[in-house]
PDB file of C-alpha atoms in Angstrom:
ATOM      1  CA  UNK I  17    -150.080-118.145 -25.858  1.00 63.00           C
ATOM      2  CA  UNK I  18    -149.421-121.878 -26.781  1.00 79.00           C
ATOM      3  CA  UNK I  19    -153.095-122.985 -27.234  1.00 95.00           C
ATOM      4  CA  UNK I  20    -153.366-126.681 -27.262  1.00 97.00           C
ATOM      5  CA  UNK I  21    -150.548-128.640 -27.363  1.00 97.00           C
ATOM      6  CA  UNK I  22    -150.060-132.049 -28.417  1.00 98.00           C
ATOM      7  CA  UNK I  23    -147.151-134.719 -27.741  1.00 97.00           C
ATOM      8  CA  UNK I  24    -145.907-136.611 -29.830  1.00 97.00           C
ATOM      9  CA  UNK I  25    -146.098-135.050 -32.964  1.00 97.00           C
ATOM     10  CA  UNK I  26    -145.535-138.199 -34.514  1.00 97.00           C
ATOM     11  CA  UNK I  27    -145.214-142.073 -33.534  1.00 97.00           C
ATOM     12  CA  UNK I  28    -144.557-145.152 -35.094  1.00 97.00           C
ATOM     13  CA  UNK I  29    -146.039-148.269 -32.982  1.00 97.00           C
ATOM     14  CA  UNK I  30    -146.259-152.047 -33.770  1.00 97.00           C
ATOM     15  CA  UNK I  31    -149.843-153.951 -33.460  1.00 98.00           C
ATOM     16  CA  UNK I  32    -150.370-154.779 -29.605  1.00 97.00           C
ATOM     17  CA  UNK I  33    -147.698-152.008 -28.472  1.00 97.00           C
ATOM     18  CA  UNK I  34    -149.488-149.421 -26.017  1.00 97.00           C
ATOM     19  CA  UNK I  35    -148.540-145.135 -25.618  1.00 96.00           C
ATOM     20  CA  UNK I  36    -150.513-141.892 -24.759  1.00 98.00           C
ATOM     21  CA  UNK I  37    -151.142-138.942 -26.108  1.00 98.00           C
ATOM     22  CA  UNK I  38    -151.054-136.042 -24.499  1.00 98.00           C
ATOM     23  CA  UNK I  39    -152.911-132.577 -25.183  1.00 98.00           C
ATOM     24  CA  UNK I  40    -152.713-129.737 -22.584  1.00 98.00           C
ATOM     25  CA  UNK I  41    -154.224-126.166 -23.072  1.00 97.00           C
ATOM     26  CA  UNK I  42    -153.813-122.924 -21.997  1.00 96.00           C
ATOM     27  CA  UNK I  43    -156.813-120.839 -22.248  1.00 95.00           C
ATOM     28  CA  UNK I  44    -158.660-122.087 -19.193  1.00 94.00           C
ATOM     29  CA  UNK I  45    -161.720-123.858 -21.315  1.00 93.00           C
ATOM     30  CA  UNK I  46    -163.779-126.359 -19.705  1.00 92.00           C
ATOM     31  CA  UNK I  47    -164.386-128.848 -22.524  1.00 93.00           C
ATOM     32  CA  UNK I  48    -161.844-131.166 -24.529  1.00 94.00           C
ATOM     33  CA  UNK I  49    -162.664-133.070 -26.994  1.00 95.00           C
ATOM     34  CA  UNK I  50    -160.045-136.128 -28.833  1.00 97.00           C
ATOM     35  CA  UNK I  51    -160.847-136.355 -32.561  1.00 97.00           C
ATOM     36  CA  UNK I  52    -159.231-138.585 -35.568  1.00 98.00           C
ATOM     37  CA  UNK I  53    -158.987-137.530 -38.998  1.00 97.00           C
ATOM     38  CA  UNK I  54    -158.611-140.095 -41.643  1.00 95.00           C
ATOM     39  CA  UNK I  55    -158.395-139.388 -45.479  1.00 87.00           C
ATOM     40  CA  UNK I  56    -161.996-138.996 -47.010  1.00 82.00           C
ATOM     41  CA  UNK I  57    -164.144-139.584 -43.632  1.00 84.00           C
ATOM     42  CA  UNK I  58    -163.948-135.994 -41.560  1.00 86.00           C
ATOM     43  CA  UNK I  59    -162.861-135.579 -38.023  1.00 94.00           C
ATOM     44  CA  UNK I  60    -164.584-138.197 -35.586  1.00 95.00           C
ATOM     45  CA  UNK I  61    -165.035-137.649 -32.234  1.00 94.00           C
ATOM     46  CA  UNK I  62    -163.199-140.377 -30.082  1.00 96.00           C
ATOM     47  CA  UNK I  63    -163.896-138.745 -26.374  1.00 96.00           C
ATOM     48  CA  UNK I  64    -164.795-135.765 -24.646  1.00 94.00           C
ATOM     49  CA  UNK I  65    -164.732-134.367 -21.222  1.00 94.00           C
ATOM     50  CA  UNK I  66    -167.231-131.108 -21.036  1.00 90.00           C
ATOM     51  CA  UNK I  67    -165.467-130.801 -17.445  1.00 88.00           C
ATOM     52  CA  UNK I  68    -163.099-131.491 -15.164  1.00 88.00           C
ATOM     53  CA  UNK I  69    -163.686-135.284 -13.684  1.00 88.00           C
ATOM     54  CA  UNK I  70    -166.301-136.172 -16.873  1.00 92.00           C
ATOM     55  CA  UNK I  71    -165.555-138.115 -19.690  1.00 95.00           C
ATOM     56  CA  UNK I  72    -167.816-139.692 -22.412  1.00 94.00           C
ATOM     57  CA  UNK I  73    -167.504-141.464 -25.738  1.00 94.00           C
ATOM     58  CA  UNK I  74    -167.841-140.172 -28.941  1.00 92.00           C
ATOM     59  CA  UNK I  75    -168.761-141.347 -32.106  1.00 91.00           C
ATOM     60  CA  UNK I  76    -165.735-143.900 -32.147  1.00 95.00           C
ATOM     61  CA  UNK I  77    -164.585-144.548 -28.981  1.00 97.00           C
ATOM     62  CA  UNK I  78    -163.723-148.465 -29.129  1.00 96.00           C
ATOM     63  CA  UNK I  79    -159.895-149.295 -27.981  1.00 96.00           C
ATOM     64  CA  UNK I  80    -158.930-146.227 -26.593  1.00 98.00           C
ATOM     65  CA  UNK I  81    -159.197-144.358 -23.292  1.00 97.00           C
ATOM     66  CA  UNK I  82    -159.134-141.000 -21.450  1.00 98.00           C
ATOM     67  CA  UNK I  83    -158.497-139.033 -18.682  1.00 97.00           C
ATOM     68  CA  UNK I  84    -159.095-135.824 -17.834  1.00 95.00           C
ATOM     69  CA  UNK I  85    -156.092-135.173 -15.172  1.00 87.00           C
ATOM     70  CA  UNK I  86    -156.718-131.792 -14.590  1.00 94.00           C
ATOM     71  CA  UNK I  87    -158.557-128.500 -15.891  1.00 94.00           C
ATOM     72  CA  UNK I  88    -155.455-128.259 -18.612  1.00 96.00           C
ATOM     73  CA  UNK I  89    -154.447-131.895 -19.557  1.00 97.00           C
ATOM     74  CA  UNK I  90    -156.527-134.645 -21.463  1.00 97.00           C
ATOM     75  CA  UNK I  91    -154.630-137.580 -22.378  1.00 98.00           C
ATOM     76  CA  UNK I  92    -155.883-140.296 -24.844  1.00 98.00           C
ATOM     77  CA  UNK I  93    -154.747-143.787 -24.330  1.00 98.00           C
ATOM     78  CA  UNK I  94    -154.346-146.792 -26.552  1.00 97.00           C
ATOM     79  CA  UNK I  95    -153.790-149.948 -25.037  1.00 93.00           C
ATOM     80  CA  UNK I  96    -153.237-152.456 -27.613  1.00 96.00           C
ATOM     81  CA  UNK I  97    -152.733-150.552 -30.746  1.00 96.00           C
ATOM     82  CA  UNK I  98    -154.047-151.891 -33.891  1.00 97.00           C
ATOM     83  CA  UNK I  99    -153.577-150.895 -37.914  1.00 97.00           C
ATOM     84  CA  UNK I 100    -156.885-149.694 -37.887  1.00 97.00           C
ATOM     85  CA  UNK I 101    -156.059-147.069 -35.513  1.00 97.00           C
ATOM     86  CA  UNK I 102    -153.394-145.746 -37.896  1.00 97.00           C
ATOM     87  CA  UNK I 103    -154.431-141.947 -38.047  1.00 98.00           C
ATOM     88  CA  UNK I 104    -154.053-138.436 -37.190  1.00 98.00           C
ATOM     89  CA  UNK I 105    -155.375-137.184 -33.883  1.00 98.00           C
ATOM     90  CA  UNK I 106    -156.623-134.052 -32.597  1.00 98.00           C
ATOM     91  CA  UNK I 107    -157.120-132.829 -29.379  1.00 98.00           C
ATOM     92  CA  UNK I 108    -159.273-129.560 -28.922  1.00 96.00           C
ATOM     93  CA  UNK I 109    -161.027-127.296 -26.444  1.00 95.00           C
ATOM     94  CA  UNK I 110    -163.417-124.886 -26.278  1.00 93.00           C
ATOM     95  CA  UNK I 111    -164.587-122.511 -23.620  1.00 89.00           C
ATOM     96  CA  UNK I 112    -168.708-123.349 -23.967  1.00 78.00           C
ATOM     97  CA  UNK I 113    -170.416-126.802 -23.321  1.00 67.00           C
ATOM     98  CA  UNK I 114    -173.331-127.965 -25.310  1.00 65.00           C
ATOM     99  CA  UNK I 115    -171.102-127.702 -28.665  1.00 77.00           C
ATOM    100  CA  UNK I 116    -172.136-124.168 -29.346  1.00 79.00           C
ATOM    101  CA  UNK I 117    -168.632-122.716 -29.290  1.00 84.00           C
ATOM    102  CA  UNK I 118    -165.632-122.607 -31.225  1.00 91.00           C
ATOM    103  CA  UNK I 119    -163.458-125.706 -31.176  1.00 94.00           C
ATOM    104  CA  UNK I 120    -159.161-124.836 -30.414  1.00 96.00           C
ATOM    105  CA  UNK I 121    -157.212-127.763 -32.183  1.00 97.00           C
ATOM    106  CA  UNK I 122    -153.913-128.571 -31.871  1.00 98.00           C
ATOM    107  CA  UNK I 123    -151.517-129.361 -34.678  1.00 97.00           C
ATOM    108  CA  UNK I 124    -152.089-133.046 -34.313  1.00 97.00           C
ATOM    109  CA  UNK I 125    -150.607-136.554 -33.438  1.00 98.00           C
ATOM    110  CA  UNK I 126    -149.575-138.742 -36.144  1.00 97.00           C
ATOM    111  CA  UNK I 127    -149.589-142.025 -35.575  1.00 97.00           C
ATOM    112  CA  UNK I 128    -148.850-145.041 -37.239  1.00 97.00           C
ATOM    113  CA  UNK I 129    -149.973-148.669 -36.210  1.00 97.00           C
ATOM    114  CA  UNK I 130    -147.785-151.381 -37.939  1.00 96.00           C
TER     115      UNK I 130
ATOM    116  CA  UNK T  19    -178.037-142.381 -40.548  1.00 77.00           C
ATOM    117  CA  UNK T  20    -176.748-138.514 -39.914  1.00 78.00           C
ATOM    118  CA  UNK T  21    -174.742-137.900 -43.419  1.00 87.00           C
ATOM    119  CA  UNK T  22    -172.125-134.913 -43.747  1.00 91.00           C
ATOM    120  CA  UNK T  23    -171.433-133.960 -47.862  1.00 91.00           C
ATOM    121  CA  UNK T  24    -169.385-130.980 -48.973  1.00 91.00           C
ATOM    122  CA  UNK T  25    -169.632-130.757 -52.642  1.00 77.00           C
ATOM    123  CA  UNK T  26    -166.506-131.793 -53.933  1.00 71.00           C
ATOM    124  CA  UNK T  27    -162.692-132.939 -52.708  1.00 77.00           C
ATOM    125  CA  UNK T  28    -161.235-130.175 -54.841  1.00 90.00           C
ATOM    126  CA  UNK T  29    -162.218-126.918 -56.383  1.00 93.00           C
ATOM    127  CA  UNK T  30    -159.867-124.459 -58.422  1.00 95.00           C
ATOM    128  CA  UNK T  31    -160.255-121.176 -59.327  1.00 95.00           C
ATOM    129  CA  UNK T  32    -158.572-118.285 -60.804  1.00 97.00           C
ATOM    130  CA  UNK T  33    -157.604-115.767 -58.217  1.00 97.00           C
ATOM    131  CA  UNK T  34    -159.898-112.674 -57.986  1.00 97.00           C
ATOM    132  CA  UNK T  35    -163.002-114.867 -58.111  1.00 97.00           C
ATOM    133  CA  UNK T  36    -165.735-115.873 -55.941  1.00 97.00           C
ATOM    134  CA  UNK T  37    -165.194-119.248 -54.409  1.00 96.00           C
ATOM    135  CA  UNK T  38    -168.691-121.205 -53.228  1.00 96.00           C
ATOM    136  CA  UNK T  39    -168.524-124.100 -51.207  1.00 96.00           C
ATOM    137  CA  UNK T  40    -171.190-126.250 -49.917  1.00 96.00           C
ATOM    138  CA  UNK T  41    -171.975-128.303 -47.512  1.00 96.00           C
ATOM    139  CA  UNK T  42    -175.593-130.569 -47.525  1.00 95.00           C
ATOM    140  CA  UNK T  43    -176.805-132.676 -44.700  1.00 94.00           C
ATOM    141  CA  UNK T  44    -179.115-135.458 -44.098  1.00 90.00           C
ATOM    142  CA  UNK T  45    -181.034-136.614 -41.128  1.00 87.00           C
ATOM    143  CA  UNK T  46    -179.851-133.857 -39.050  1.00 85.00           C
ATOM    144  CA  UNK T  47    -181.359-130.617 -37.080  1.00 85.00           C
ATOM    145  CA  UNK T  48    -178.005-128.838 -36.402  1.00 88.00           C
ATOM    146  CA  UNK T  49    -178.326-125.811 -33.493  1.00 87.00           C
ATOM    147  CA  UNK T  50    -175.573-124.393 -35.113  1.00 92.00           C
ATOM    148  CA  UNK T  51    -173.261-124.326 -38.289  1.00 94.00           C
ATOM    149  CA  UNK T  52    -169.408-124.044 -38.305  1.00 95.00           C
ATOM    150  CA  UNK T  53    -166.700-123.358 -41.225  1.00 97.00           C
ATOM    151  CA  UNK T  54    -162.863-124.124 -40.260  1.00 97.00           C
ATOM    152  CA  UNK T  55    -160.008-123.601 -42.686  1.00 98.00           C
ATOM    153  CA  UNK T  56    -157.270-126.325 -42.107  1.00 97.00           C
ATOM    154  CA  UNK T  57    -153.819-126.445 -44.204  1.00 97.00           C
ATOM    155  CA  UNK T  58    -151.858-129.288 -44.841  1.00 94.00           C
ATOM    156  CA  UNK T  59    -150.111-130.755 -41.559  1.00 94.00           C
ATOM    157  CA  UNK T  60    -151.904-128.281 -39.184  1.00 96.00           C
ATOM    158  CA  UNK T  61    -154.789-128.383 -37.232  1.00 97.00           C
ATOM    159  CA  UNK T  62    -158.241-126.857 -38.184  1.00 97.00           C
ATOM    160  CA  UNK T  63    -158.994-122.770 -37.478  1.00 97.00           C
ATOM    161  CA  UNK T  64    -162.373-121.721 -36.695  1.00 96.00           C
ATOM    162  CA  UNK T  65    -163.819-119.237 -39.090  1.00 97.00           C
ATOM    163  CA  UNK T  66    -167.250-118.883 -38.540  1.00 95.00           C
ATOM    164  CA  UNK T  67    -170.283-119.833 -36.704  1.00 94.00           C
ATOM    165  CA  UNK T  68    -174.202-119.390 -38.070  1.00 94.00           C
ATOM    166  CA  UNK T  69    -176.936-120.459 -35.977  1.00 92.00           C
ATOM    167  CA  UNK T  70    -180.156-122.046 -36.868  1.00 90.00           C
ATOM    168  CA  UNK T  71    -182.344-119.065 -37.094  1.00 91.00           C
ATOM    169  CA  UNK T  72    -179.939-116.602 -39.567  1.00 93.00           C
ATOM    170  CA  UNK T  73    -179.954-116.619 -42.911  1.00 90.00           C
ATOM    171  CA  UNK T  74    -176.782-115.446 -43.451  1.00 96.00           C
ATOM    172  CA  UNK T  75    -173.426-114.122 -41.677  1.00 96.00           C
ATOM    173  CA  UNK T  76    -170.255-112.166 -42.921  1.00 96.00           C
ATOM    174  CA  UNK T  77    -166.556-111.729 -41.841  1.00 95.00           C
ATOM    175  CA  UNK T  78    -164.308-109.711 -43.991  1.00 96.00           C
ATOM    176  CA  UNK T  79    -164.093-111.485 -47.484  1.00 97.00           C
ATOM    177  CA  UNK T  80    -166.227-114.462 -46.239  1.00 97.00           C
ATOM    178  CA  UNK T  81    -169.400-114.757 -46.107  1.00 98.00           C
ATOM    179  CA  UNK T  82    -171.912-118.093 -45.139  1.00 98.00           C
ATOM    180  CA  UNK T  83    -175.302-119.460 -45.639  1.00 97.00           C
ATOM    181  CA  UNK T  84    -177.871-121.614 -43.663  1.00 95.00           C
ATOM    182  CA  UNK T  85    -181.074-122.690 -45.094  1.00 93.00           C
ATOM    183  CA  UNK T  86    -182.553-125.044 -42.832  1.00 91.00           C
ATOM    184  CA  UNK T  87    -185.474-125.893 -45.606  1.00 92.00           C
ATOM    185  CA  UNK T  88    -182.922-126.968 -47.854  1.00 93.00           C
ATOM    186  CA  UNK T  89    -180.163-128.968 -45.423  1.00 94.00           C
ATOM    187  CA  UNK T  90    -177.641-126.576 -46.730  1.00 95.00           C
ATOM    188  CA  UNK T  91    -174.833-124.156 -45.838  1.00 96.00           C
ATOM    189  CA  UNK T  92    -172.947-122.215 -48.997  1.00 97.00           C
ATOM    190  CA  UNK T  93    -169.396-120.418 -47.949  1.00 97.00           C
ATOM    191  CA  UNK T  94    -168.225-117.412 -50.443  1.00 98.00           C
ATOM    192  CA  UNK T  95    -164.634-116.396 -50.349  1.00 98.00           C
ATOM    193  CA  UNK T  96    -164.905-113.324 -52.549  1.00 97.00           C
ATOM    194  CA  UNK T  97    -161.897-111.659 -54.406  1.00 97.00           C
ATOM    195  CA  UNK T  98    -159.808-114.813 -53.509  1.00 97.00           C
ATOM    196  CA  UNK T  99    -156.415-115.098 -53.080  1.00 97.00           C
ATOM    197  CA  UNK T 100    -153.810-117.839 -53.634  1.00 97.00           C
ATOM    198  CA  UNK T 101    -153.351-117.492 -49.767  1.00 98.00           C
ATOM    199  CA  UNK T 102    -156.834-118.501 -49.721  1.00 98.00           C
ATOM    200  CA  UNK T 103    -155.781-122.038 -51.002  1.00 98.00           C
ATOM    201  CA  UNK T 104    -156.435-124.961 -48.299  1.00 97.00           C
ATOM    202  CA  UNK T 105    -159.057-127.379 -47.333  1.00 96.00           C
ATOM    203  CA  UNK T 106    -162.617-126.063 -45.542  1.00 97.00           C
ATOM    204  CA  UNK T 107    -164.099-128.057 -43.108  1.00 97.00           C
ATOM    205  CA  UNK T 108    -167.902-127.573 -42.614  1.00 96.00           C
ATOM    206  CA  UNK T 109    -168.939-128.862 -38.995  1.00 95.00           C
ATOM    207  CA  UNK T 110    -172.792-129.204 -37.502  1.00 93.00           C
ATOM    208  CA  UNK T 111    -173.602-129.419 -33.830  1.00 89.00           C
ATOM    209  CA  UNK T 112    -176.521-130.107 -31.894  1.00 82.00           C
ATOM    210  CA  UNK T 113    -177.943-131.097 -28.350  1.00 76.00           C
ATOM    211  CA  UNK T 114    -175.741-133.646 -28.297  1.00 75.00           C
ATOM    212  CA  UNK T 115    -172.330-133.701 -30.715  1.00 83.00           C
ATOM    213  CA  UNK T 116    -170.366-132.057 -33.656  1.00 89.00           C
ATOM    214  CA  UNK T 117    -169.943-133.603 -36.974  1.00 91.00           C
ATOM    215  CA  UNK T 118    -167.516-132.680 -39.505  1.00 94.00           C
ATOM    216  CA  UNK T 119    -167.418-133.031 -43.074  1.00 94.00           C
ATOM    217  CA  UNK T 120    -165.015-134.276 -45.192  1.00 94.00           C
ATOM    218  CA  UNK T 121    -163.579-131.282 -46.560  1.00 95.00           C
ATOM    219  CA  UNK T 122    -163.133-129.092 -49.663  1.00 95.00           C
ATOM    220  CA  UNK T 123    -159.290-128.767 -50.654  1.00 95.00           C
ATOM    221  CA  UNK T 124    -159.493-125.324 -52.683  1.00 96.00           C
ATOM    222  CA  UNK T 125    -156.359-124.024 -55.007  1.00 97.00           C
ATOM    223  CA  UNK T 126    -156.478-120.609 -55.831  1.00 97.00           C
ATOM    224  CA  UNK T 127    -154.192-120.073 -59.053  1.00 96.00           C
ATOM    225  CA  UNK T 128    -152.295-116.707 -59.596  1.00 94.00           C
TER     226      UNK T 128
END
């Protein structure tokens, strides 16, 4: 079993350029989540989509976007990439809604904005 | 605001001991209570999950805390290994999202 899977695992942009990330999954799970993880400030939650067809914002969801393509993909987009979005992102899903269940990560997107 | 604080960056011990982390919160009523191990260029691993109303929950050589008075979770690693060594990530959800901490990085030294 692959789990979630993340591409690219790393990514070097310059300010204004545009890519997506892509995170597919396995294990059937209805909710996926997008997080970033910066040095001394925890995982923040960018997006989530608790099902197929729904997406919402998170706690820091300025300059990117989502879409929830099918029950196993959720891509994250950024469409004018900026140093501040320098990071490392993690997609995850779990099986349960209402953030009661276990989160699935995968191994992460590094990206860096120059 | 909602405020996430695990005790320290770093903690070392000597292998064989009992390693406590902790995680406080403010201005939060967390459902539930999640620990995730993550090492260095890897994504977090669930460990375990404590709800609300228990006072305590085990797995193997780990053990965790909720006191809901007190805004606090405590983690125990007991007899700890050097393979124990990587950085704990508490996480709080409620009705409506999951916040993480910051993160412990603990070294276990032979």
């Amino acid at each position: 079993n692959a789990g979630v899977t993340q591409t690219p695992k790393f990514q070097v942009l310059k300010t204004g350029q545009s890519m997506t990330l892509q995170c597919a999954q396995d294990m059937n799970h209805n909710s996926m989540y997008w997080y970033r993880q910066d040095p001394g400030m925890g995982l923040r939650l960018i997006y989530y989509s608790a099902s197929e067809g729904t997406t919402d914002k998170g706690e820091v969801p300025n300059g990117y976007n989502v879409s929830r393509l099918n029950k196993r993909e959720f891509s994250l987009r950024l469409e004018s990439a900026a140093p501040s979005q320098t990071s490392v992102y993690f997609c995850a899903s779990s099986e349960a809604w209402g953030w009661a269940g276990e989160l699935f990560f995968g191994e992460g997107s590094r990206l860096t904005v120059l | 605001s909602q405020k996430i604080e695990q005790n320290s960056e770093a903690l070392n011990i000597q292998e064989g001991k009992t390693a406590t982390l902790t995680c406080n919160y403010t201005n939060y009523s967390p459902a539930y209570l999640q620990w995730y191990r993550q090492d260095p260029g890897r994504g977090p691993v669930f460990l375990l999950l404590i709800r609300e109303n228990e006072k305590e929950k085990r797995k193997e050589r780990l053990k965790v805390t909720f006191d809901t008075t007190l805004k606090q979770s405590l983690f125990h690693i007991t007899a700890s290994q050097p393979a124990d060594s990587a950085t704990y990530l508490c996480a709080l959800s409620g009705r409506i999202d999951m916040r993480f901490g910051a993160g412990t990085r603990l070294t276990v030294k032979p």
